C-alpha atoms as a printed R data frame, in Angstrom:
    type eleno elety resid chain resno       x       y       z
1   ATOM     1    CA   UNK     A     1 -38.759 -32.727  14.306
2   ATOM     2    CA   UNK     A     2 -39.561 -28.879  14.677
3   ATOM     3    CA   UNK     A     3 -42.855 -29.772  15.708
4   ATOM     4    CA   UNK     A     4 -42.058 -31.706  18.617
5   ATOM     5    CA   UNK     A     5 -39.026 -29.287  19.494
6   ATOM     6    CA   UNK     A     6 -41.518 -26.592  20.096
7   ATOM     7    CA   UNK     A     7 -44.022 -28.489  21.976
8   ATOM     8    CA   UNK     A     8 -41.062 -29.541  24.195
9   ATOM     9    CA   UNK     A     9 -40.203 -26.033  24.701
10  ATOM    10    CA   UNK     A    10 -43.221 -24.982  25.144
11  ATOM    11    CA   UNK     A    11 -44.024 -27.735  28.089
12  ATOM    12    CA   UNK     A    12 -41.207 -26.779  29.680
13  ATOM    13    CA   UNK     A    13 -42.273 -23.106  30.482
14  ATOM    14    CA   UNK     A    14 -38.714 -21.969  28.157
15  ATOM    15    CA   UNK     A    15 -40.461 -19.735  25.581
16  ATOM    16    CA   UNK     A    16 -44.037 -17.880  25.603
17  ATOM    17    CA   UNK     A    17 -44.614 -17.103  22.226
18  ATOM    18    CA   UNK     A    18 -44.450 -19.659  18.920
19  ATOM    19    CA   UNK     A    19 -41.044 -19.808  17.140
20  ATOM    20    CA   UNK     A    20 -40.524 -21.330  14.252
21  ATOM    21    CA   UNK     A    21 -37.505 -23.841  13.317
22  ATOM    22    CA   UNK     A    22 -36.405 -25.891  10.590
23  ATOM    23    CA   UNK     A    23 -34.028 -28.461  11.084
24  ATOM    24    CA   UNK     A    24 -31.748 -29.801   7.966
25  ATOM    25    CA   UNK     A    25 -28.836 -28.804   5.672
26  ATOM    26    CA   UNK     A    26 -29.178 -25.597   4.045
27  ATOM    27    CA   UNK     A    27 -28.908 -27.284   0.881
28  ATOM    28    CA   UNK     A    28 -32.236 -28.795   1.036
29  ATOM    29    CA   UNK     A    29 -33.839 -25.435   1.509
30  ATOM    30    CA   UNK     A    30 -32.291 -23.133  -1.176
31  ATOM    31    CA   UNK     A    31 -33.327 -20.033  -0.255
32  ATOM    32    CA   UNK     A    32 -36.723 -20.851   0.781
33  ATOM    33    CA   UNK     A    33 -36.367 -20.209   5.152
34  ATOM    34    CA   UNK     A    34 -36.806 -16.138   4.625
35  ATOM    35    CA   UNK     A    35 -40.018 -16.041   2.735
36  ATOM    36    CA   UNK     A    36 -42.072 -17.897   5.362
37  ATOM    37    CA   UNK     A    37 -40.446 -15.730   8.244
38  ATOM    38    CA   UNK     A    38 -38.628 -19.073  10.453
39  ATOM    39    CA   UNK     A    39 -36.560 -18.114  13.262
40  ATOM    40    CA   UNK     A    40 -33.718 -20.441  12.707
41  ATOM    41    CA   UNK     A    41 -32.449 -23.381  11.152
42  ATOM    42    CA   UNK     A    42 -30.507 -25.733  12.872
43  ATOM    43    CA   UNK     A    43 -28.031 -28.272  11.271
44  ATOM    44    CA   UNK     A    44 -27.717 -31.322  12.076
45  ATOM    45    CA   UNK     A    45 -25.878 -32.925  14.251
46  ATOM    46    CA   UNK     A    46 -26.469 -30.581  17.282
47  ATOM    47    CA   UNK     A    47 -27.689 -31.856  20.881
48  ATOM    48    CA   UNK     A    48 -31.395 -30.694  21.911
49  ATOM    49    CA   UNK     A    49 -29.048 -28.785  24.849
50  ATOM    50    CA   UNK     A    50 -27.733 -26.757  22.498
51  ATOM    51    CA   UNK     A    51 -31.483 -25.753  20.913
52  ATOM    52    CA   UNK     A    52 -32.879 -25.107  24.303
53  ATOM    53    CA   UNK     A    53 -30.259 -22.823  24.718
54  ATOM    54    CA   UNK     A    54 -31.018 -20.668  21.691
55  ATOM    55    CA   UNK     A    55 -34.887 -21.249  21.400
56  ATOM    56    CA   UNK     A    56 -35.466 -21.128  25.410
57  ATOM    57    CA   UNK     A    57 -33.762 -17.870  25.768
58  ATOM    58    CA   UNK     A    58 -36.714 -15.542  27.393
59  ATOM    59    CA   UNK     A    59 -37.428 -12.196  25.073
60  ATOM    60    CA   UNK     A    60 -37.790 -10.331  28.381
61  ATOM    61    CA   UNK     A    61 -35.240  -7.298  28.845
62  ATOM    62    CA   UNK     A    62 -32.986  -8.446  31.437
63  ATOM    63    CA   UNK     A    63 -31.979  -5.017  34.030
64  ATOM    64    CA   UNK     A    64 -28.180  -4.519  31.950
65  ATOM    65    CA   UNK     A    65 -30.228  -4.572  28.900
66  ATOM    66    CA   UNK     A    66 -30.790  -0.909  28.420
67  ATOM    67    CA   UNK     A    67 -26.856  -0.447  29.023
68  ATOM    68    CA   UNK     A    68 -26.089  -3.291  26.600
69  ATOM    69    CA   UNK     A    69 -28.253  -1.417  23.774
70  ATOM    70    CA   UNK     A    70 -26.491   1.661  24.550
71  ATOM    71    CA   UNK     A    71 -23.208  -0.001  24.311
72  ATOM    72    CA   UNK     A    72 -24.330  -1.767  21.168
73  ATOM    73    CA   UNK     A    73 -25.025   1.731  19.664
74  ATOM    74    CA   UNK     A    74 -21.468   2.608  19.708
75  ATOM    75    CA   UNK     A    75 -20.154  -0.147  17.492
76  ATOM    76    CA   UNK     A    76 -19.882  -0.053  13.994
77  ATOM    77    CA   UNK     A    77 -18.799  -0.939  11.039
78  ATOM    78    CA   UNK     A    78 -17.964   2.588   9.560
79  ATOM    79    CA   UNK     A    79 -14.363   2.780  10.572
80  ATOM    80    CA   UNK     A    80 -11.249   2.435   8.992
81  ATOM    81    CA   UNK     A    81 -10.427  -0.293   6.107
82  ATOM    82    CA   UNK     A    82 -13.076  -2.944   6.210
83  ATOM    83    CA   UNK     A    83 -10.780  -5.585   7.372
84  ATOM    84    CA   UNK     A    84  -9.649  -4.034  10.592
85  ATOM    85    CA   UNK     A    85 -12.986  -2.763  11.295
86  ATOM    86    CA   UNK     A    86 -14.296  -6.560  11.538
87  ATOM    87    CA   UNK     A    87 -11.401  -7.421  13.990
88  ATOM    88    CA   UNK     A    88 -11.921  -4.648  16.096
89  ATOM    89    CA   UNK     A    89 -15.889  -4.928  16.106
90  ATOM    90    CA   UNK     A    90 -15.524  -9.045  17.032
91  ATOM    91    CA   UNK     A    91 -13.076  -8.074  19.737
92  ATOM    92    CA   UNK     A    92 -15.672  -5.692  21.596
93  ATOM    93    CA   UNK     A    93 -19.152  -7.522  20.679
94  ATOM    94    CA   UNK     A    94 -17.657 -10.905  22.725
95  ATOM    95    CA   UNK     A    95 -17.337  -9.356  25.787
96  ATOM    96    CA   UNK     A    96 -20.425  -7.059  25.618
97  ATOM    97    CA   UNK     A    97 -22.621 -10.092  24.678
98  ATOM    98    CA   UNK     A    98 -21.304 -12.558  27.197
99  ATOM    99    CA   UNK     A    99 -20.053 -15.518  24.601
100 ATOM   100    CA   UNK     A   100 -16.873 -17.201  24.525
101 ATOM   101    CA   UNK     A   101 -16.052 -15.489  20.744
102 ATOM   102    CA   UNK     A   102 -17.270 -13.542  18.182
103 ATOM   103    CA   UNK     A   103 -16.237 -13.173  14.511
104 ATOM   104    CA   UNK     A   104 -17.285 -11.270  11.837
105 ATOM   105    CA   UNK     A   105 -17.088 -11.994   8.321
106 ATOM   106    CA   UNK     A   106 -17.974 -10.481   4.471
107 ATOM   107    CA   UNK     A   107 -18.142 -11.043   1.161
108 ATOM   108    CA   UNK     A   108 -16.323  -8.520  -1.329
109 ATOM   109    CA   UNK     A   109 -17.077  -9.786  -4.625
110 ATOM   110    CA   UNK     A   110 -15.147 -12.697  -4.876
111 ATOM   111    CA   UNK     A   111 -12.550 -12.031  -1.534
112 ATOM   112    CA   UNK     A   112 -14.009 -12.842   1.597
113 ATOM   113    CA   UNK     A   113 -12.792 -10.448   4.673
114 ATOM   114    CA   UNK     A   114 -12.618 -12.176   7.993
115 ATOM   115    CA   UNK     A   115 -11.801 -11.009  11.560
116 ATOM   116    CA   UNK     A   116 -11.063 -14.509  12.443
117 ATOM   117    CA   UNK     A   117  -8.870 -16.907   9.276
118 ATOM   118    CA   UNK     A   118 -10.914 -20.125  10.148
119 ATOM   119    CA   UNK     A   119 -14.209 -18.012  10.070
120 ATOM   120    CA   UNK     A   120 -13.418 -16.676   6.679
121 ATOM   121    CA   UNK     A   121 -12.769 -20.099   5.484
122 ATOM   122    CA   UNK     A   122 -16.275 -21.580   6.917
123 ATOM   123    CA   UNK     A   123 -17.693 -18.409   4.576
124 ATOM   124    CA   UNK     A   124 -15.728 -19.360   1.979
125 ATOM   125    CA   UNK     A   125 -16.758 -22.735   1.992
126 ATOM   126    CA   UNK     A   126 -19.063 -23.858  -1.011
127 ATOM   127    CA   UNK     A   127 -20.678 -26.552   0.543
128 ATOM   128    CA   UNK     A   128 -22.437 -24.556   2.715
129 ATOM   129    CA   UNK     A   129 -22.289 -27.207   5.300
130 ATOM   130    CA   UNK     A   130 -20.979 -24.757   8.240
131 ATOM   131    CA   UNK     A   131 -23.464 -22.720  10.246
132 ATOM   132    CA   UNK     A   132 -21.570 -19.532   8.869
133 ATOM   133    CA   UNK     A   133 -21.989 -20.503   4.818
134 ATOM   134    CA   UNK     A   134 -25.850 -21.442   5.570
135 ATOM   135    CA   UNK     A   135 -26.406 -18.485   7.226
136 ATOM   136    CA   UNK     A   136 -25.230 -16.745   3.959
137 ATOM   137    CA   UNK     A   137 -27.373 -18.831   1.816
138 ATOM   138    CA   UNK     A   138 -30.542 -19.462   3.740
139 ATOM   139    CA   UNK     A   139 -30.445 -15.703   5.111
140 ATOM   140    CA   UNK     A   140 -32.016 -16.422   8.708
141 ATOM   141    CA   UNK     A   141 -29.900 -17.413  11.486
142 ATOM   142    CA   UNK     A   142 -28.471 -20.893  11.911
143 ATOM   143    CA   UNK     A   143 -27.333 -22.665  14.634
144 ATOM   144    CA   UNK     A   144 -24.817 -25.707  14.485
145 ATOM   145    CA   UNK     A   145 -21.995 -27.449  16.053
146 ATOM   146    CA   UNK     A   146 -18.675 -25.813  16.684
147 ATOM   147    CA   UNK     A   147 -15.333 -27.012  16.700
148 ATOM   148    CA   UNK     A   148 -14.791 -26.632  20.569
149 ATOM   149    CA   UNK     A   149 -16.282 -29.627  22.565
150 ATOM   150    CA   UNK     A   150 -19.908 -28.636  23.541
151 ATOM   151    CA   UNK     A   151 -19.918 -25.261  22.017
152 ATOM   152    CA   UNK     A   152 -22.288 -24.051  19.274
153 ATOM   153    CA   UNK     A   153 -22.267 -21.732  17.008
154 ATOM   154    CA   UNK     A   154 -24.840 -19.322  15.886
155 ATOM   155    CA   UNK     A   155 -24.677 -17.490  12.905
156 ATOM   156    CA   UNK     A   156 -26.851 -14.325  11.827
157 ATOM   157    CA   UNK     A   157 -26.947 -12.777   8.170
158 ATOM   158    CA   UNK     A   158 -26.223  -9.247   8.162
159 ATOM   159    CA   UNK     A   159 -28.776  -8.405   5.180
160 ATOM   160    CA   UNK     A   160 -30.507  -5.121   4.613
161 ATOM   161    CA   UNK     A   161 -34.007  -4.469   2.895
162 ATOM   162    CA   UNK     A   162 -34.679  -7.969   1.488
163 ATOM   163    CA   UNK     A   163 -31.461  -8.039  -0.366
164 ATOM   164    CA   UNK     A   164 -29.082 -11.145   0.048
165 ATOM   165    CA   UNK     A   165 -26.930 -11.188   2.630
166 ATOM   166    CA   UNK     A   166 -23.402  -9.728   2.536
167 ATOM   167    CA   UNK     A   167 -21.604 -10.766   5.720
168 ATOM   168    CA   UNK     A   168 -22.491 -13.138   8.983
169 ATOM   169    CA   UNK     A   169 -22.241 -12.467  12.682
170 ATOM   170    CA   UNK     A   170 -20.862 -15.657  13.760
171 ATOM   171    CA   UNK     A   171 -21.428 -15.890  18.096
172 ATOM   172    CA   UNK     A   172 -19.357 -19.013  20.035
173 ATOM   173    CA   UNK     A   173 -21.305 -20.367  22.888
174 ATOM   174    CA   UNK     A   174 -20.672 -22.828  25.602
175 ATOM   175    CA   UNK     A   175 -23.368 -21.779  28.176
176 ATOM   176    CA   UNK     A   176 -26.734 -20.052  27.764
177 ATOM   177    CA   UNK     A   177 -26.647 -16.913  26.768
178 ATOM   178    CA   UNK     A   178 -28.175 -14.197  29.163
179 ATOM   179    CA   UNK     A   179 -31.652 -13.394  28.276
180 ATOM   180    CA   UNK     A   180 -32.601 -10.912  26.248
181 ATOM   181    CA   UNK     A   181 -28.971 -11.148  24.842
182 ATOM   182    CA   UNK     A   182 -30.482 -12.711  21.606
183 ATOM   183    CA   UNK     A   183 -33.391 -10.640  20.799
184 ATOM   184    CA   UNK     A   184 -30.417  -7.420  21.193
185 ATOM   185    CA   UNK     A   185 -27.561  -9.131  18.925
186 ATOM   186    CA   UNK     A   186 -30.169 -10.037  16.374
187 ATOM   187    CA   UNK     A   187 -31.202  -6.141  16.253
188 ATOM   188    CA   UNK     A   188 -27.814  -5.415  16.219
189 ATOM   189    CA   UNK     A   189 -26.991  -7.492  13.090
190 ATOM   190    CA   UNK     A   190 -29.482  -6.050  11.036
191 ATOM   191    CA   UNK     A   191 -28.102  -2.590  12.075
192 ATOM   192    CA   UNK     A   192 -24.757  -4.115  10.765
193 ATOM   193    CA   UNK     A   193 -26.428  -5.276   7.477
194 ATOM   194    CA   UNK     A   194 -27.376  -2.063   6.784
195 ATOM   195    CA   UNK     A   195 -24.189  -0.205   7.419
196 ATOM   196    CA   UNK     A   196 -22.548  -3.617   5.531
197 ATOM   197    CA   UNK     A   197 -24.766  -2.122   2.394
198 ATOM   198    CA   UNK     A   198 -24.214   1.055   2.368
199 ATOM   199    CA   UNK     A   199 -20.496   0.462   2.870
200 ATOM   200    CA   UNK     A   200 -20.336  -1.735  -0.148
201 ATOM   201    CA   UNK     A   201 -21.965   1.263  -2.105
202 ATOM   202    CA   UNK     A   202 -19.737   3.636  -0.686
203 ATOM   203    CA   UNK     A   203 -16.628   1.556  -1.374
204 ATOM   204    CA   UNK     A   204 -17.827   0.972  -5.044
205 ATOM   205    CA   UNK     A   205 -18.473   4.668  -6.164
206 ATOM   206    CA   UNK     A   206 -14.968   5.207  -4.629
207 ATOM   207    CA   UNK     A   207 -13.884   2.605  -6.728
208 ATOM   208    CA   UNK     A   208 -15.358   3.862  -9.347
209 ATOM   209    CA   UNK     A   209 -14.269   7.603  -9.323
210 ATOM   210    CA   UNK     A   210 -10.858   5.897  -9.040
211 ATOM   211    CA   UNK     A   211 -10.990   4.030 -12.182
212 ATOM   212    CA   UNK     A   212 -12.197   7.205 -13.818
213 ATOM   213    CA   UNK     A   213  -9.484   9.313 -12.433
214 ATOM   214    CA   UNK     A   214  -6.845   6.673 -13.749
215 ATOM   215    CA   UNK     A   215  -8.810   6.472 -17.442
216 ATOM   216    CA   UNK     A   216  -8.220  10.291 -17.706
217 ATOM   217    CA   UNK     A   217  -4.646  10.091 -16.172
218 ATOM   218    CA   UNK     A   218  -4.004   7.162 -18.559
219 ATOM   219    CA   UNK     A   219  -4.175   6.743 -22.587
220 ATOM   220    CA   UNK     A   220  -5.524   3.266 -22.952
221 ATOM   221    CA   UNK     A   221  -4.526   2.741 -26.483
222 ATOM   222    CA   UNK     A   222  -0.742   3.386 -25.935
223 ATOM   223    CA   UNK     A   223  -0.370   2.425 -22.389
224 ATOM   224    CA   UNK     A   224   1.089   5.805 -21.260
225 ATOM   225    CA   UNK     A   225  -0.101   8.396 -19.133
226 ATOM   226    CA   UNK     A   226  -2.191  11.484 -20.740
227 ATOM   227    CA   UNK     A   227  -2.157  14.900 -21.384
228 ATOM   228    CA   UNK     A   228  -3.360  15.689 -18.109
229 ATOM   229    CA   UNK     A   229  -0.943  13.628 -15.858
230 ATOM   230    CA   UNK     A   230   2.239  15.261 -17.708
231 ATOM   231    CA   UNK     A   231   1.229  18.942 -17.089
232 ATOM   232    CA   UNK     A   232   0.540  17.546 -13.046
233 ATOM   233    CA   UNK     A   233   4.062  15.569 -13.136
234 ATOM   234    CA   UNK     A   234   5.768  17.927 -14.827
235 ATOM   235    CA   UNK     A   235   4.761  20.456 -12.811
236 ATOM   236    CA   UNK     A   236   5.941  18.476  -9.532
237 ATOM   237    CA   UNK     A   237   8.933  16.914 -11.469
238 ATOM   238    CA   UNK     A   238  10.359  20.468 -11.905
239 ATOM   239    CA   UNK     A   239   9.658  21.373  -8.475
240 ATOM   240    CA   UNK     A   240  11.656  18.207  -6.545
241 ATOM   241    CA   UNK     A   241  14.383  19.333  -9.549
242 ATOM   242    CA   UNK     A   242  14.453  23.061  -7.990
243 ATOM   243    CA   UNK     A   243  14.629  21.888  -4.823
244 ATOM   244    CA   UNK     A   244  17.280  19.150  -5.011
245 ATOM   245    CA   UNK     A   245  19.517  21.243  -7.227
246 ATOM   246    CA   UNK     A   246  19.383  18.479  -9.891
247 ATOM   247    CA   UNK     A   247  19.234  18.384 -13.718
248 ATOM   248    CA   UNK     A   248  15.707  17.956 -15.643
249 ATOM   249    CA   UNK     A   249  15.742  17.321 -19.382
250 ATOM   250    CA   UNK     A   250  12.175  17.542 -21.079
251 ATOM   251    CA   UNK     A   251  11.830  15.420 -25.120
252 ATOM   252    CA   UNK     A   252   8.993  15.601 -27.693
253 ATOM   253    CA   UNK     A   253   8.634  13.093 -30.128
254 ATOM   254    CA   UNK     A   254   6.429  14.006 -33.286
255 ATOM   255    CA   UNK     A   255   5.152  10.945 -35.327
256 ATOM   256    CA   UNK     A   256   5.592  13.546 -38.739
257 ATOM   257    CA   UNK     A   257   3.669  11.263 -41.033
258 ATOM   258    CA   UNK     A   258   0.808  10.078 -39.165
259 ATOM   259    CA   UNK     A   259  -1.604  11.941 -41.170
260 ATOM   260    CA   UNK     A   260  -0.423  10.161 -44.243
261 ATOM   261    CA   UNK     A   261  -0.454   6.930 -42.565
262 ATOM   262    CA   UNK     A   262  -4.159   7.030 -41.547
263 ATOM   263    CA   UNK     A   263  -4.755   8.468 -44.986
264 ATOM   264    CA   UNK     A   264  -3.000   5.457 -46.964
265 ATOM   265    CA   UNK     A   265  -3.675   2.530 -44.457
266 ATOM   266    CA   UNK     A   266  -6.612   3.684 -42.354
267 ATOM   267    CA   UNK     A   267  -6.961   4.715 -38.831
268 ATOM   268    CA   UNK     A   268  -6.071   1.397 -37.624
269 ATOM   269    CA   UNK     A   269  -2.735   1.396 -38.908
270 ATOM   270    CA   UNK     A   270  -2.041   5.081 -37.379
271 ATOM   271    CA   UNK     A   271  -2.981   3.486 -34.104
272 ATOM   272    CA   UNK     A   272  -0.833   0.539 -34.776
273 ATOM   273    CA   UNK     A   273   1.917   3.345 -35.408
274 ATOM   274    CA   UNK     A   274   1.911   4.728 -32.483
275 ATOM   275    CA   UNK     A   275   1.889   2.070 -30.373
276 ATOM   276    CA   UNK     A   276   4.946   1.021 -31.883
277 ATOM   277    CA   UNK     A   277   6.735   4.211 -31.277
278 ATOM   278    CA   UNK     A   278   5.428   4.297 -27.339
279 ATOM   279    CA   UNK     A   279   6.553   0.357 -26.995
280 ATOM   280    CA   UNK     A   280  10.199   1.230 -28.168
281 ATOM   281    CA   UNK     A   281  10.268   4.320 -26.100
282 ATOM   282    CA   UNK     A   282   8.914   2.580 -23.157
283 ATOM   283    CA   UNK     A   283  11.747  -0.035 -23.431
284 ATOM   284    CA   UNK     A   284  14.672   2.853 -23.614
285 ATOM   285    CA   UNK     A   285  13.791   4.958 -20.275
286 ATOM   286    CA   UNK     A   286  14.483   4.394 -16.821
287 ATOM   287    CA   UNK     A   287  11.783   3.680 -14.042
288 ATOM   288    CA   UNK     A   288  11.805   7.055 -13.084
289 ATOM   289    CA   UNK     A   289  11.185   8.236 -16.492
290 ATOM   290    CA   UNK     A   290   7.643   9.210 -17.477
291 ATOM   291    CA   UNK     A   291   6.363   8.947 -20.865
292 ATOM   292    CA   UNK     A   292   3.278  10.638 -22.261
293 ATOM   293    CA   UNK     A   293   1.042  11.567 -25.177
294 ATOM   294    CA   UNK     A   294   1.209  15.373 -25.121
295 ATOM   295    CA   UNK     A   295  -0.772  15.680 -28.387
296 ATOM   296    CA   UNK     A   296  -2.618  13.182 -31.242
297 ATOM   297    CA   UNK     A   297   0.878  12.450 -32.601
298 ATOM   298    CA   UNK     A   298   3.156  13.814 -30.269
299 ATOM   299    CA   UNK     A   299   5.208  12.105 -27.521
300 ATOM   300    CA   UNK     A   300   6.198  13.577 -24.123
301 ATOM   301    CA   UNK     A   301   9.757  12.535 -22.264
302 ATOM   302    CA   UNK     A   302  10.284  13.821 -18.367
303 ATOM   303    CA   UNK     A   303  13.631  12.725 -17.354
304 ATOM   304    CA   UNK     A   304  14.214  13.827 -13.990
305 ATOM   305    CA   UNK     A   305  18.030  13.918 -12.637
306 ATOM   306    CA   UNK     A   306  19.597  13.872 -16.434
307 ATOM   307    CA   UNK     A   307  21.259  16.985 -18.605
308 ATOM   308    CA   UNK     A   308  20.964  17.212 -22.569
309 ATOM   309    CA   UNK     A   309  24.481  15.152 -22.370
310 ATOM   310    CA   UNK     A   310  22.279  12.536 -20.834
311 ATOM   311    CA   UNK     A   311  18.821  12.909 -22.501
312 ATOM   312    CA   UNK     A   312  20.053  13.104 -26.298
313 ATOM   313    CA   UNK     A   313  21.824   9.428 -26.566
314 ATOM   314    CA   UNK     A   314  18.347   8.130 -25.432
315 ATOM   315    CA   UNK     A   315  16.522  10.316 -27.797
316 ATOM   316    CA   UNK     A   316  19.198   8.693 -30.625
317 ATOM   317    CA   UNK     A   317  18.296   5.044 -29.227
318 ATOM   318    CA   UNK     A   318  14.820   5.513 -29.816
319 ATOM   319    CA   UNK     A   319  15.304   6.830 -33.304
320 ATOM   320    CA   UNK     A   320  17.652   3.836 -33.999
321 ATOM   321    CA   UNK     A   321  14.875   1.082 -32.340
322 ATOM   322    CA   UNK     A   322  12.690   2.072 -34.376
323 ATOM   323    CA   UNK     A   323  14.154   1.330 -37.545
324 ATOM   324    CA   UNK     A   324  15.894  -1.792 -36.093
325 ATOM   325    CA   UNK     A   325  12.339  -2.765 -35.651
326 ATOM   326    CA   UNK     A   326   9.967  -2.119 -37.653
327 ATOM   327    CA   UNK     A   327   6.140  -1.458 -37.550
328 ATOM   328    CA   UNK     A   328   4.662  -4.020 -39.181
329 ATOM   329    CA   UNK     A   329   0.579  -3.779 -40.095
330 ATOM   330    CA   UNK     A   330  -1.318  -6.553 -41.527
331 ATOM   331    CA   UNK     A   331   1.852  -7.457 -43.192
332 ATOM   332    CA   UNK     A   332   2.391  -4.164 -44.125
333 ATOM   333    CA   UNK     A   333   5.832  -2.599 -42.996
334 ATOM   334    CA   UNK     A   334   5.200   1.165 -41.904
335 ATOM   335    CA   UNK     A   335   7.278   3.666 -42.316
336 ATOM   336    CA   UNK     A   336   7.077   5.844 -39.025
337 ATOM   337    CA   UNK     A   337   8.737   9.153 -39.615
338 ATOM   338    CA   UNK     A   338   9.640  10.802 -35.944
339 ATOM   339    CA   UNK     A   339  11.367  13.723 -35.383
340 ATOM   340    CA   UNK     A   340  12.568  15.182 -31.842
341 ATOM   341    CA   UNK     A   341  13.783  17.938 -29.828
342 ATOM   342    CA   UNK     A   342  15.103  17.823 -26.207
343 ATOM   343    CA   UNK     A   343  15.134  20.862 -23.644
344 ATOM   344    CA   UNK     A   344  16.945  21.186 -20.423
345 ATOM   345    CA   UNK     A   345  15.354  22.792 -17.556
346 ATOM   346    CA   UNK     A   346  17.617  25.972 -17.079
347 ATOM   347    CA   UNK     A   347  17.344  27.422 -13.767
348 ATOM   348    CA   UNK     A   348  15.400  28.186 -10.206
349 ATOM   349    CA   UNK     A   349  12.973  30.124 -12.380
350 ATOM   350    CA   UNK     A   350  12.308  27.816 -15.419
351 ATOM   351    CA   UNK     A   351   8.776  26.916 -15.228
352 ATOM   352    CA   UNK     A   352   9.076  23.987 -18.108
353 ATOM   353    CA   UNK     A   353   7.081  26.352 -20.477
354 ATOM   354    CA   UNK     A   354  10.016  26.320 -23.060
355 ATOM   355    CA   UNK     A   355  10.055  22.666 -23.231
């Protein structure tokens, strides 16, 4: 079938230099279409109209090609959140290119970000059977059917330096494109493969140095924030309390016989310990509250907007939890000794120091 499709171009004066074409499901070809350099694969069903359209398109710059290049240039994918920069890159590329639609679409791990809902869900769709999936898997561009009447689709991988594909340029077309329009968008996606890539980088180190951030704002083990986020909230806690004229009451718990604990029953146990006591202080305090581990065995209460007449009955609660309910390690009951002390914030120049 490819054969005769390119001798049929060819007699017909449409294209001056070989190209070469598969024609099948992607499924059948696993991967296989970018190692021996084809063109494009076309699924089936699709009208030999629609492959003269793509295959006969001349390589020749046409006289708005410089301008179209130049225009081309300006459009990228470094802008904004990812999602509206695919919108707002399919919304200019359409016009600029001369086809009824464009859409743009990426994979993010396991999300898929689409300018266009139904595009996304052709992407999404396992069975690779739409242009826009093969393109993903085959990683050259393929050409099939749309879902207008006598429209096709053609959809190019936006791939960078042999690596898989990350995203597809997805073009809508229900008359010939202009020439030299195809040899420009397919330039044009691998400059958007590249910038796809080095986005994806970009957005993971972020991601990254976030996660860190949040492990050294956050004690794993106890599921309350660290040493380091209490001396930046309290800092800003006393400040909005300053400001708004309002009260700001400051606790320490002290786990007293941890030491003992990890002595008798192992380090285990002293972790088990002091989970238990941030659990039960967790339940007693408001949203607003913050709780923190100041030290190894000490406990740190912010509670912004309450005096000592407020602060000390939940102080008392959490003493009474904890003997209401028990730490209990391998079948072991604990005894968790915690003492306390509670400090008010006492003026426009209290710095929180005391507490």
């Amino acid at each position: 079938g490819a054969l005769w499709l390119i001798r049929r171009v060819r007699a017909a004066n449409l294209a001056s230099a070989p190209i070469r074409v598969a024609i099948g499901v992607a499924d059948a070809f696993a991967g296989q279409l970018a190692e021996v350099g084809l063109d494009f694969l076309f699924q089936p069903p699709v009208a030999v109209e629609a492959l003269r359209w793509v295959i006969a398109t001349p390589g020749r710059e046409d006289g708005d090609s410089t301008s179209r290049l130049r225009e081309l240039f300006g459009l990228t994918l470094l802008r904004g959140d990812l999602g509206g920069a695919l919108a707002l890159l399919a919304r200019e590329i359409a016009p600029l290119l001369g086809v009824e639609a464009a859409a743009l679409a990426v994979r993010v791990g396991s999300r898929v970000l689409a300018s266009d809902a139904d595009v996304g869900d052709h992407l999404a769709d396992t069975t690779i059977r739409t242009p826009h999936a093969a393109a993903m898997s085959v990683g050259v561009p393929v050409v099939g059917e749309g879902s207008a009447p006598r429209s096709v689709v053609l959809a190019l991988p936006l791939a960078a330096g042999g690596q898989p594909p990350g995203g597809v340029l997805a073009l809508s077309l229900i008359e010939p494109p202009r020439p030299g329009v195809l040899g420009d968008v397919a330039a044009f996606a691998g400059r958007l493969g590249v910038e796809l890539a080095w986005r994806t980088v970009h957005e993971r180190l972020i991601a990254d140095r976030d996660r860190l951030r949040e492990l050294a704002l956050f004690d794993p083990l106890l599921g309350v924030w660290s040493r380091a986020a209490l001396d930046q909230s309290l800092a800003a806690e006393i400040g909005d309390a300053q400001r708004r004229a309002e009260p700001l009451t400051v606790a320490l718990l002290d786990v007293r016989n941890l030491r003992q604990i990890n002595e008798r029953h192992g380090h285990a146990a002293g972790d088990a310990a002091l989970c238990h006591v941030a659990a039960v202080v967790r339940k007693e305090l408001r949203a607003r509250d913050i709780v923190a581990r100041y030290a190894g065995d000490v406990f740190a209460l912010i509670l912004p907007g309450a005096g000592l007449a407020e602060a000390v009955p939940v102080v008392q609660r959490v003493q009474s939890r904890r003997h209401d309910a028990p730490c209990v390690f391998e079948r072991a009951e604990l005894l968790v000794e915690v003492v306390s002390g509670v400090a008010a914030l006492a003026g426009a120049d209290d710095t929180g120091e005391a507490a």
